Each structure stands twice: as C-alpha cells, then as structure tokens.
Tab-separated table of C-alpha atoms in Angstrom:
chain	number	residue	atom	x	y	z
O	2	MET	CA	43.527	38.277	-0.807
O	3	ILE	CA	45.704	35.393	-1.998
O	4	ASN	CA	43.851	32.237	-2.963
O	5	GLN	CA	45.339	29.262	-1.131
O	6	PRO	CA	45.268	25.849	-2.831
O	7	PRO	CA	42.783	23.474	-1.240
O	8	GLN	CA	44.185	21.107	1.358
O	9	ILE	CA	44.259	17.483	0.275
O	10	ASP	CA	42.856	14.793	2.520
O	11	TYR	CA	45.453	12.057	2.050
O	12	GLY	CA	43.527	9.551	4.164
O	13	PRO	CA	41.226	8.365	1.358
O	14	LEU	CA	44.154	8.242	-1.056
O	15	LEU	CA	46.139	5.968	1.238
O	16	GLN	CA	43.129	3.737	1.864
O	17	ALA	CA	43.634	2.559	-1.709
O	18	TYR	CA	46.799	0.893	-0.339
O	19	GLN	CA	45.059	-0.239	2.875
O	20	LEU	CA	47.190	2.188	4.899
O	21	GLN	CA	46.061	4.250	7.872
O	22	VAL	CA	47.683	7.709	7.998
O	23	ASN	CA	49.167	8.785	11.332
O	24	PHE	CA	51.257	11.814	10.354
O	25	ILE	CA	52.446	13.640	7.229
O	26	GLU	CA	55.558	15.704	6.535
O	27	ASP	CA	55.463	18.004	3.509
O	28	TYR	CA	58.462	18.016	1.107
O	29	GLY	CA	56.766	19.785	-1.792
O	30	LYS	CA	55.816	17.277	-4.479
O	31	VAL	CA	56.728	14.459	-2.096
O	32	LYS	CA	54.913	13.736	1.174
O	33	LYS	CA	56.486	11.627	3.885
O	34	ILE	CA	53.620	9.487	5.117
O	35	TYR	CA	53.769	7.834	8.544
O	36	THR	CA	51.276	4.977	8.637
O	37	ASP	CA	50.290	2.000	10.759
O	38	ARG	CA	52.524	-0.153	8.533
O	39	GLY	CA	55.624	1.988	8.184
O	40	VAL	CA	56.847	5.146	6.446
O	41	TYR	CA	56.178	5.820	2.766
O	42	ALA	CA	56.759	8.492	0.124
O	43	LEU	CA	53.716	9.740	-1.773
O	44	LYS	CA	54.844	11.525	-4.957
O	45	GLU	CA	52.714	13.755	-7.156
O	46	LEU	CA	53.376	13.407	-10.863
O	47	ASP	CA	55.021	16.551	-12.200
O	48	ASP	CA	53.411	16.314	-15.624
O	49	PRO	CA	49.702	15.451	-16.055
O	50	THR	CA	50.484	13.956	-19.467
O	51	LEU	CA	52.373	11.187	-17.667
O	52	ARG	CA	49.091	9.524	-16.766
O	53	SER	CA	49.857	7.100	-19.574
O	54	LEU	CA	52.390	5.730	-17.049
O	55	SER	CA	55.115	5.281	-19.622
O	56	PHE	CA	57.623	5.623	-16.787
O	57	ILE	CA	56.021	2.654	-15.020
O	58	GLN	CA	56.500	0.659	-18.197
O	59	SER	CA	60.168	1.725	-18.259
O	60	ILE	CA	60.602	0.549	-14.668
O	61	GLN	CA	58.941	-2.773	-15.456
O	62	ARG	CA	61.214	-3.312	-18.471
O	63	LEU	CA	64.279	-2.585	-16.346
O	64	TYR	CA	63.129	-5.073	-13.713
O	65	GLN	CA	62.637	-7.672	-16.436
O	66	LYS	CA	66.224	-7.044	-17.590
O	67	GLY	CA	67.466	-7.622	-14.044
O	68	PHE	CA	68.137	-4.027	-12.987
O	69	MET	CA	66.918	-3.661	-9.407
O	70	GLN	CA	68.489	-0.364	-8.283
O	71	MET	CA	65.233	1.590	-8.441
O	72	VAL	CA	62.857	2.484	-5.655
O	73	PRO	CA	59.752	0.331	-6.336
O	74	VAL	CA	56.335	1.795	-7.054
O	75	TYR	CA	53.585	0.099	-5.033
O	76	ARG	CA	50.261	-0.982	-6.481
O	77	THR	CA	46.905	-0.220	-4.913
O	78	VAL	CA	44.704	-3.066	-3.668
O	79	ASP	CA	42.975	-3.129	-7.064
O	80	GLY	CA	46.289	-3.347	-8.938
O	81	GLN	CA	46.703	0.290	-10.032
O	82	TYR	CA	50.025	2.104	-9.918
O	83	THR	CA	48.545	5.536	-9.196
O	84	VAL	CA	45.725	7.193	-7.267
O	85	GLN	CA	43.771	10.297	-8.242
O	86	ASN	CA	42.717	13.422	-6.393
O	87	GLY	CA	40.785	15.466	-8.921
O	88	SER	CA	43.321	16.542	-11.555
O	89	GLN	CA	46.270	15.370	-9.445
O	90	THR	CA	47.933	11.978	-9.814
O	91	PHE	CA	50.076	10.309	-7.123
O	92	TYR	CA	52.135	7.165	-6.724
O	93	LEU	CA	53.512	5.470	-3.611
O	94	MET	CA	57.058	4.311	-2.802
O	95	PRO	CA	58.967	3.254	0.306
O	96	TRP	CA	60.689	6.097	2.141
O	97	LEU	CA	64.453	5.592	2.131
O	98	VAL	CA	66.559	7.106	4.902
O	99	ASN	CA	69.233	8.484	2.522
O	100	ASP	CA	71.514	9.666	5.330
O	101	GLN	CA	74.786	8.332	3.953
O	102	LYS	CA	77.806	10.253	5.240
O	103	GLU	CA	80.000	9.468	2.258
O	104	GLU	CA	81.858	12.257	0.535
O	105	ARG	CA	80.309	13.646	-2.631
O	106	ASP	CA	82.919	12.034	-4.890
O	107	ILE	CA	82.152	8.518	-3.623
O	108	ARG	CA	78.396	9.028	-3.981
O	109	TYR	CA	78.808	10.268	-7.535
O	110	HIS	CA	80.987	7.302	-8.503
O	111	LYS	CA	78.221	4.987	-7.258
O	112	LEU	CA	75.624	6.970	-9.184
O	113	PHE	CA	77.615	6.721	-12.430
O	114	GLN	CA	78.280	3.027	-11.900
O	115	GLU	CA	74.582	2.240	-11.437
O	116	LEU	CA	73.670	4.486	-14.370
O	117	ALA	CA	76.100	2.551	-16.568
O	118	ASN	CA	74.619	-0.747	-15.342
O	119	MET	CA	71.110	0.489	-16.131
O	120	HIS	CA	72.165	1.542	-19.622
O	121	ALA	CA	74.033	-1.704	-20.235
O	122	LEU	CA	71.127	-3.945	-19.226
O	123	SER	CA	68.599	-1.992	-21.285
O	124	SER	CA	70.824	-1.506	-24.356
O	125	HIS	CA	69.299	-2.516	-27.681
O	126	GLU	CA	69.575	-1.575	-31.333
O	127	VAL	CA	66.878	-0.077	-33.524
O	128	LYS	CA	66.781	0.279	-37.268
O	129	VAL	CA	67.276	3.759	-38.702
O	130	THR	CA	67.311	5.163	-42.190
O	131	GLU	CA	69.610	7.727	-43.743
O	132	ASP	CA	66.620	10.087	-43.866
O	133	ASP	CA	66.068	9.702	-40.104
O	134	ILE	CA	69.682	10.593	-39.377
O	135	LYS	CA	69.722	13.531	-41.788
O	136	LYS	CA	66.478	14.881	-40.330
O	137	HIS	CA	67.959	14.884	-36.830
O	138	TYR	CA	71.166	16.482	-38.081
O	139	ASP	CA	69.319	19.159	-40.045
O	140	GLN	CA	67.090	20.027	-37.094
O	141	LEU	CA	70.082	20.497	-34.810
O	142	THR	CA	72.200	22.429	-37.268
O	143	THR	CA	69.325	24.751	-38.144
O	144	ALA	CA	68.534	25.451	-34.486
O	145	TRP	CA	72.175	25.921	-33.495
O	146	ASP	CA	72.985	28.147	-36.474
O	147	GLN	CA	69.996	30.326	-35.624
O	148	ARG	CA	71.170	30.603	-32.021
O	149	LYS	CA	74.649	31.639	-33.146
O	150	GLU	CA	73.143	34.261	-35.419
O	151	GLU	CA	71.049	35.642	-32.553
O	152	LEU	CA	74.133	35.919	-30.342
O	153	GLU	CA	75.969	37.716	-33.161
O	154	ASN	CA	73.057	40.119	-33.584
O	155	PHE	CA	72.905	40.803	-29.859
O	156	ILE	CA	76.588	41.631	-29.533
O	157	GLY	CA	76.244	43.877	-32.570
O	158	GLU	CA	73.509	45.805	-30.763
O	159	CYS	CA	75.582	45.984	-27.578
O	160	GLU	CA	78.619	47.385	-29.336
O	161	LYS	CA	76.560	50.226	-30.852
O	162	ARG	CA	75.705	51.574	-27.412
O	163	ILE	CA	77.626	54.357	-25.779
O	164	TYR	CA	76.826	52.948	-22.355
O	165	MET	CA	76.150	49.229	-22.027
O	166	SER	CA	74.041	47.760	-19.264
O	167	PRO	CA	75.867	45.471	-16.789
O	168	PHE	CA	74.300	42.455	-18.497
O	169	GLU	CA	75.393	43.594	-21.953
O	170	LEU	CA	78.917	44.288	-20.753
O	171	SER	CA	79.096	40.843	-19.136
O	172	PHE	CA	77.936	39.167	-22.336
O	173	CYS	CA	80.505	41.022	-24.422
O	174	THR	CA	83.200	39.838	-22.009
O	175	PHE	CA	82.155	36.194	-22.470
O	176	TYR	CA	81.168	36.319	-26.141
O	177	GLN	CA	84.369	34.922	-27.683
O	178	ASP	CA	84.281	31.932	-25.319
O	179	ALA	CA	80.704	31.244	-26.380
O	180	VAL	CA	81.656	31.412	-30.076
O	181	LYS	CA	84.523	28.946	-29.543
O	182	ALA	CA	82.131	26.557	-27.772
O	183	ILE	CA	79.592	26.861	-30.603
O	184	ASP	CA	82.232	26.158	-33.254
O	185	PHE	CA	83.597	23.174	-31.302
O	186	GLY	CA	80.134	21.694	-30.769
O	187	ARG	CA	79.135	22.307	-34.365
O	188	GLY	CA	82.320	20.649	-35.604
O	189	LYS	CA	81.733	17.558	-33.484
O	190	LEU	CA	78.158	17.392	-34.773
O	191	ASP	CA	79.427	17.454	-38.358
O	192	ASP	CA	81.904	14.673	-37.515
O	193	TRP	CA	79.089	12.661	-35.958
O	194	TYR	CA	76.929	12.999	-39.057
O	195	GLU	CA	79.738	11.888	-41.376
O	196	GLN	CA	80.286	8.826	-39.194
O	197	VAL	CA	76.661	7.710	-38.848
O	198	LYS	CA	74.875	8.894	-42.004
O	199	GLU	CA	75.060	5.458	-43.607
O	200	LYS	CA	74.447	3.400	-40.480
O	201	GLU	CA	71.429	1.124	-40.463
O	202	LYS	CA	71.154	0.672	-36.701
O	203	MET	CA	71.554	2.907	-33.647
O	204	ARG	CA	71.957	1.956	-30.005
O	205	LEU	CA	69.291	2.998	-27.518
O	206	VAL	CA	69.022	2.484	-23.764
O	207	THR	CA	66.476	3.267	-21.088
O	208	ILE	CA	67.547	6.659	-19.773
O	209	HIS	CA	66.630	8.126	-16.402
O	210	GLY	CA	65.561	11.352	-18.085
O	211	LYS	CA	66.282	13.744	-15.215
O	212	LEU	CA	69.538	12.507	-13.750
O	213	SER	CA	70.603	14.289	-10.581
O	214	PRO	CA	72.295	13.390	-7.267
O	215	LYS	CA	68.961	14.239	-5.623
O	216	HIS	CA	67.410	11.375	-7.565
O	217	PHE	CA	69.826	8.745	-6.256
O	218	VAL	CA	69.089	7.725	-2.663
O	219	TYR	CA	70.340	5.129	-0.192
O	220	ASP	CA	68.764	2.554	2.092
O	221	ASN	CA	69.924	1.514	5.568
O	222	ASN	CA	72.431	-0.919	4.066
O	223	GLY	CA	74.147	1.695	1.912
O	224	ASN	CA	72.635	0.475	-1.357
O	225	GLY	CA	71.862	3.192	-3.913
O	226	TYR	CA	68.567	3.453	-5.803
O	227	PHE	CA	67.227	5.738	-8.513
O	228	ILE	CA	64.027	7.676	-7.915
O	229	ASN	CA	61.933	10.034	-10.063
O	230	LEU	CA	62.107	8.108	-13.334
O	231	GLU	CA	59.017	9.920	-14.606
O	232	LYS	CA	60.862	11.139	-17.714
O	233	SER	CA	62.558	7.824	-18.477
O	234	LYS	CA	62.356	6.588	-22.054
O	235	ALA	CA	64.360	4.848	-24.767
O	236	ALA	CA	67.061	7.207	-26.066
O	237	SER	CA	70.793	7.563	-26.631
O	238	PRO	CA	72.796	7.085	-23.408
O	239	ILE	CA	74.435	10.472	-23.886
O	240	TYR	CA	71.239	12.283	-22.842
O	241	ASP	CA	71.573	11.229	-19.198
O	242	LEU	CA	75.212	12.330	-19.167
O	243	VAL	CA	74.422	15.694	-20.775
O	244	SER	CA	71.532	16.227	-18.355
O	245	PHE	CA	73.740	15.521	-15.355
O	246	TYR	CA	76.724	17.606	-16.423
O	247	THR	CA	74.739	20.650	-17.515
O	248	ARG	CA	73.114	20.752	-14.071
O	249	SER	CA	76.147	19.938	-11.934
O	250	ASN	CA	78.497	22.316	-13.764
O	251	ARG	CA	76.347	25.400	-13.299
O	252	THR	CA	78.629	26.670	-10.551
O	253	TYR	CA	81.808	28.704	-10.247
O	254	PRO	CA	84.795	27.245	-12.139
O	255	ILE	CA	87.052	24.949	-10.128
O	256	PRO	CA	89.975	23.168	-11.828
O	257	SER	CA	89.187	19.562	-10.974
O	258	MET	CA	89.362	16.017	-12.302
O	259	GLU	CA	86.205	14.927	-10.439
O	260	SER	CA	83.784	15.269	-13.355
O	261	TYR	CA	86.131	13.369	-15.648
O	262	ASP	CA	86.720	10.652	-13.044
O	263	TRP	CA	82.965	10.067	-12.754
O	264	PHE	CA	82.819	9.716	-16.520
O	265	THR	CA	85.616	7.129	-16.490
O	266	THR	CA	83.636	5.136	-13.904
O	267	TYR	CA	80.705	5.127	-16.322
O	268	GLN	CA	82.973	4.089	-19.200
O	269	GLN	CA	84.369	1.172	-17.209
O	270	HIS	CA	80.878	-0.345	-16.960
O	271	PHE	CA	79.319	0.817	-20.230
O	272	LYS	CA	81.544	2.187	-22.958
O	273	LEU	CA	80.231	4.791	-25.354
O	274	THR	CA	80.756	4.127	-29.046
O	275	GLY	CA	82.777	6.496	-31.217
O	276	ASP	CA	79.720	8.218	-32.686
O	277	GLU	CA	78.083	8.508	-29.237
O	278	MET	CA	81.233	10.183	-27.955
O	279	LEU	CA	81.138	12.739	-30.767
O	280	LEU	CA	77.508	13.529	-30.033
O	281	LEU	CA	78.301	13.825	-26.314
O	282	HIS	CA	81.048	16.374	-27.007
O	283	SER	CA	78.721	18.296	-29.277
O	284	TYR	CA	75.767	18.488	-26.890
O	285	LEU	CA	77.957	19.309	-23.906
O	286	ALA	CA	79.830	22.079	-25.683
O	287	PHE	CA	76.959	23.985	-27.215
O	288	PRO	CA	76.263	26.975	-24.889
O	289	GLU	CA	72.490	26.659	-24.753
O	290	SER	CA	72.373	28.346	-21.330
O	291	VAL	CA	74.081	31.451	-22.765
O	292	TYR	CA	71.476	31.643	-25.513
O	293	ARG	CA	68.660	31.277	-22.967
O	294	ALA	CA	70.114	34.045	-20.797
O	295	ILE	CA	70.115	36.373	-23.836
O	296	SER	CA	66.604	35.320	-24.827
O	297	ASN	CA	65.278	35.927	-21.303
O	298	TYR	CA	66.995	39.310	-21.184
O	299	ASN	CA	65.365	40.362	-24.441
O	300	THR	CA	61.872	39.069	-23.660
O	301	ARG	CA	61.622	39.358	-19.860
O	302	ARG	CA	63.757	42.375	-19.023
O	303	SER	CA	60.988	43.989	-16.984
O	304	GLU	CA	60.244	40.822	-14.973
O	305	ARG	CA	63.682	40.566	-13.357
O	306	ASP	CA	66.097	43.196	-12.085
O	307	GLU	CA	69.457	43.724	-13.762
O	308	VAL	CA	71.286	41.850	-10.999
O	309	GLY	CA	69.209	38.745	-11.694
O	310	HIS	CA	69.973	38.874	-15.404
O	311	VAL	CA	73.699	39.379	-14.759
O	312	ARG	CA	73.645	36.416	-12.399
O	313	SER	CA	72.059	34.242	-15.102
O	314	ILE	CA	74.724	35.080	-17.711
O	315	LEU	CA	77.468	34.564	-15.123
O	316	TYR	CA	76.187	31.095	-14.217
O	317	ALA	CA	75.911	30.280	-17.922
O	318	PHE	CA	79.522	31.313	-18.452
O	319	TRP	CA	80.712	29.261	-15.470
O	320	GLN	CA	78.855	26.258	-16.845
O	321	LEU	CA	80.462	26.801	-20.256
O	322	LYS	CA	83.995	26.878	-18.786
O	323	ASN	CA	83.447	23.866	-16.516
O	324	ILE	CA	82.129	21.783	-19.415
O	325	GLU	CA	84.956	23.019	-21.628
O	326	GLN	CA	87.394	21.600	-19.072
O	327	LEU	CA	85.541	18.265	-19.048
O	328	ASN	CA	85.526	18.043	-22.847
O	329	ILE	CA	89.254	18.825	-22.975
O	330	GLN	CA	89.988	16.085	-20.453
O	331	ILE	CA	87.932	13.494	-22.354
O	332	VAL	CA	89.415	14.445	-25.738
O	333	GLY	CA	92.934	14.405	-24.294
O	334	ALA	CA	92.440	10.939	-22.829
O	335	GLU	CA	91.050	9.672	-26.141
O	336	GLN	CA	94.042	11.039	-28.032
O	337	GLN	CA	96.508	9.458	-25.612
O	338	LYS	CA	94.754	6.124	-25.937
O	339	LYS	CA	94.817	6.351	-29.720
O	340	LEU	CA	98.528	7.170	-29.729
O	341	ALA	CA	99.231	4.252	-27.398
O	342	GLU	CA	97.287	1.878	-29.659
O	343	GLU	CA	99.145	3.135	-32.754
O	344	ALA	CA	102.495	2.720	-30.985
O	345	ALA	CA	101.581	-0.821	-29.944
O	346	ALA	CA	100.529	-1.663	-33.506
O	347	GLN	CA	103.802	-0.335	-34.914
O	348	SER	CA	105.867	-2.302	-32.443
O	349	GLN	CA	104.117	-5.520	-33.504
O	350	SER	CA	104.583	-4.899	-37.248
C-alpha cells in the first residue's frame, strides 16, 4: 500500500490573510486559490532552509532601488511574509493571467530587458582581495581539471572494450567536442584570472537565481513580472545568464541567432565588463552536463535503462553544441567591434 501525503486544509492558512477559500486548483508547488476577494497564488517554498526569508530581503532591496517588475509577496494580518503548515512554509502572491500570445522571441527579449534592468538597478561594488580571487580560481581549476581527468579515464575504459554499450559508443562519438569545450572554457578562465587577480573591487548584482521563461509572467496589460525569486542573492550577473542558457539550450541543435539576439538586448541595457565576459564564456563552455551524464552512468547504471542514459548524453551533447554556437557568435561580435574601434583610432591618428 502506497502512503499518500496528508491533505492540507488551506482554509486556516488563508485566514492569516483574512481570505475565505472558495475553490482551489492544484499546480504542484503552486495552488491557485479562488477567494471571496479575488484569485491568488499560494506557493510552497522549495527549500526549508529558505525560512530565513533571504529572498524576501532581496525583493525588498529591489523595490527600494526602484525595480517593480516582480510579483509582490503579500503579508499576513500580523505582518508576516509566510505561513506555516507543520514543516511546510508558504507565501501568497496575486495570480497573474499570463496568457500573452506573443511569439517566443518577443517574450524572451522582454525577459532579458527586465533582467538587465534588475541587474543595473541593484549593481554595486564590493571589496575583494587577491587571496579571494585566487581561492575562487583555484577551486574552479581543481574541479574542472578533475572532471577532465575523469572523462579521459572513462574513454580509456570504453576503448578497451570489444563491444561498447550504446551509451559508451555515444560518449566516444562526442568526446573530442567535449575536450575542445573544456580547453576553451579553461583558457577563458585563465584569461579571467590574469585580468582580475590584482583588482580590489568586483561588481555584484541581485540575481534571480533560477532564471527561466516559466518564471517571467504577464498581467492583463501585457507587463512582465519575475516570480520565484527564492534563490535570489548578490552575485555576478553572469550567473543568471549561465542559468538561463544552460536550461534553454538543452534541446536539439538549431542554427539560429535567437540566443545571441537575446544577449544583445541584455547588453543594450546592462553591459558586461571585460572580465565578466571572460567568465561568462568560461562557465557557458564547460561541459558540466556531459560530466554529470558520465557520473550518473557510473553510479546509477542499474536505476535507469540504457535508453535513458543514452538520452542524457545526447541532450548534454546538444546543449554543448548550442552553447558553442552562442559563444562563437559573441566572440565574433566582440572581435568585429574591436577591429572597428582600432580602425577608427588609426583614421584619427
């Protein structure tokens, strides 16, 4: 017999907001609550450790800076931002219709524009030491070098076999592409370190933390708002971009300028610095998903059939090639701009 989770009585929870529940629609972690005073979204916190409400503090700081494109979190009648049901924690927001009929490209341009505005308004500098920078660099290089070594060891094992499994054969087919991505990312990381190792300040922004088209919704007037800022924090702006692109590019390869065009929209409203651009290239290029597919195959081979493992390495390879295309487009545009600036300088001298 399967144990079913206990049903939650949302009535007492909503009484904390002086709302009378009429009907509830279940959307997983989010409940659409029809009440005597309108329709609301009741969201369960994904991570119990978020009870410190650091994401609420991030939202408040953004409001103070003048950034309003976030779905507000309502307070209870006694001024709290959350309500409890045993070990579960919930917060309440308005329910937005989000039925815009715009094409995907237009929606994504709006998302990147508002993301850039959020980063711009929250941008600030913090002091760093050479030891801080070297520690971050050493941690990354150690982890990435170990991952490369594990991939090398795995292909060595595959090539010893008389008959490879479908997963092993797929990995061997993609291996050289993964090595090129590792070397590119590692090179950009080295360039980044050389550029920033003596800097005394670094730029931070308030990042969304889990950027996705699903977390950007619209109201009846066509205005876009961010939701699910539970993982927001102060960090480099590149983390939101890496998070978005690693998710959105996990699909079959399609030659397209869309991803690059969205990036240019972001750049028009909040321009990355030279060292941020190097770190972006590095993080994007490193084939972490390939490493994870190998790790899962080695440690969880019995938990998933061979088809599932092959699918995971195929999606990782598609992601690698899509991001490779994006990196090439960004690097190419940077080089053209640099050449144009040098030509203009020469013509003036």
